[in-house]
Amino acid sequence: YVMIMDLYVDGGYYMQQTEDMMNFLPVDKKDFSLDFHPRHGSMLHITDDEYYMLIKNFSK
């Protein structure tokens, strides 16, 4: 899972990844870009192809 947080004071967004929603690791800013403006509680919809690509690249 990836959690997106806004940087209210500084602007922009910050991402962290987790497998258990208890332990989080930061995602480097160079590793993502956003072409939308997420809101609090937003869900990102992905295609089946994107899902399988994520599983392929992030499965242990």
Coordinates of C-alpha atoms in Angstrom, one line a residue:
Y1 CA 0.0 0.0 0.0
V2 CA 1.1 3.6 -0.6
M3 CA -0.2 6.4 1.7
I4 CA -0.2 9.9 0.2
M5 CA 0.0 12.8 2.6
D6 CA -0.2 16.5 1.9
L7 CA 2.6 18.8 3.1
Y8 CA 0.2 21.5 4.3
V9 CA 2.8 24.1 5.3
D10 CA 5.3 23.5 2.6
G11 CA 2.9 22.5 -0.2
G12 CA 3.1 19.3 -2.3
Y13 CA 2.7 15.7 -1.3
Y14 CA 4.7 13.0 0.6
M15 CA 4.3 9.3 0.1
Q16 CA 5.1 6.3 2.3
Q17 CA 4.7 2.6 1.5
T18 CA 3.6 -0.2 3.9
E19 CA 2.7 -3.8 3.8
D20 CA 0.9 -3.8 7.2
M21 CA -0.3 -0.2 7.8
M22 CA 1.9 -0.1 10.9
N23 CA 5.4 0.2 9.5
F24 CA 6.1 2.8 6.8
L25 CA 9.0 3.6 4.5
P26 CA 9.3 6.9 2.6
V27 CA 9.0 6.9 -1.2
D28 CA 11.7 9.1 -2.7
K29 CA 10.2 12.1 -4.6
K30 CA 12.1 11.1 -7.7
D31 CA 10.2 7.8 -7.8
F32 CA 6.7 9.3 -8.3
S33 CA 4.7 12.1 -9.9
L34 CA 1.1 13.2 -9.6
D35 CA -0.9 14.4 -12.5
F36 CA -4.0 15.1 -10.3
H37 CA -4.7 16.8 -7.0
P38 CA -5.7 14.2 -4.4
R39 CA -8.1 15.1 -1.6
H40 CA -8.4 13.8 1.9
G41 CA -9.6 10.2 1.8
S42 CA -9.1 9.9 -2.0
M43 CA -8.8 6.4 -3.6
L44 CA -6.6 5.9 -6.6
H45 CA -8.2 3.8 -9.3
I46 CA -5.8 1.7 -11.3
T47 CA -6.3 -0.5 -14.4
D48 CA -5.8 -4.3 -14.4
D49 CA -2.5 -3.8 -16.3
E50 CA -1.2 -1.4 -13.7
Y51 CA -2.2 -3.8 -10.9
Y52 CA -0.3 -6.7 -12.5
M53 CA 2.7 -4.5 -13.1
L54 CA 2.7 -3.4 -9.4
I55 CA 2.4 -7.1 -8.3
K56 CA 5.2 -8.1 -10.6
N57 CA 7.5 -5.3 -9.4
F58 CA 6.7 -5.3 -5.6
S59 CA 6.0 -8.9 -4.7
K60 CA 8.6 -10.7 -2.6

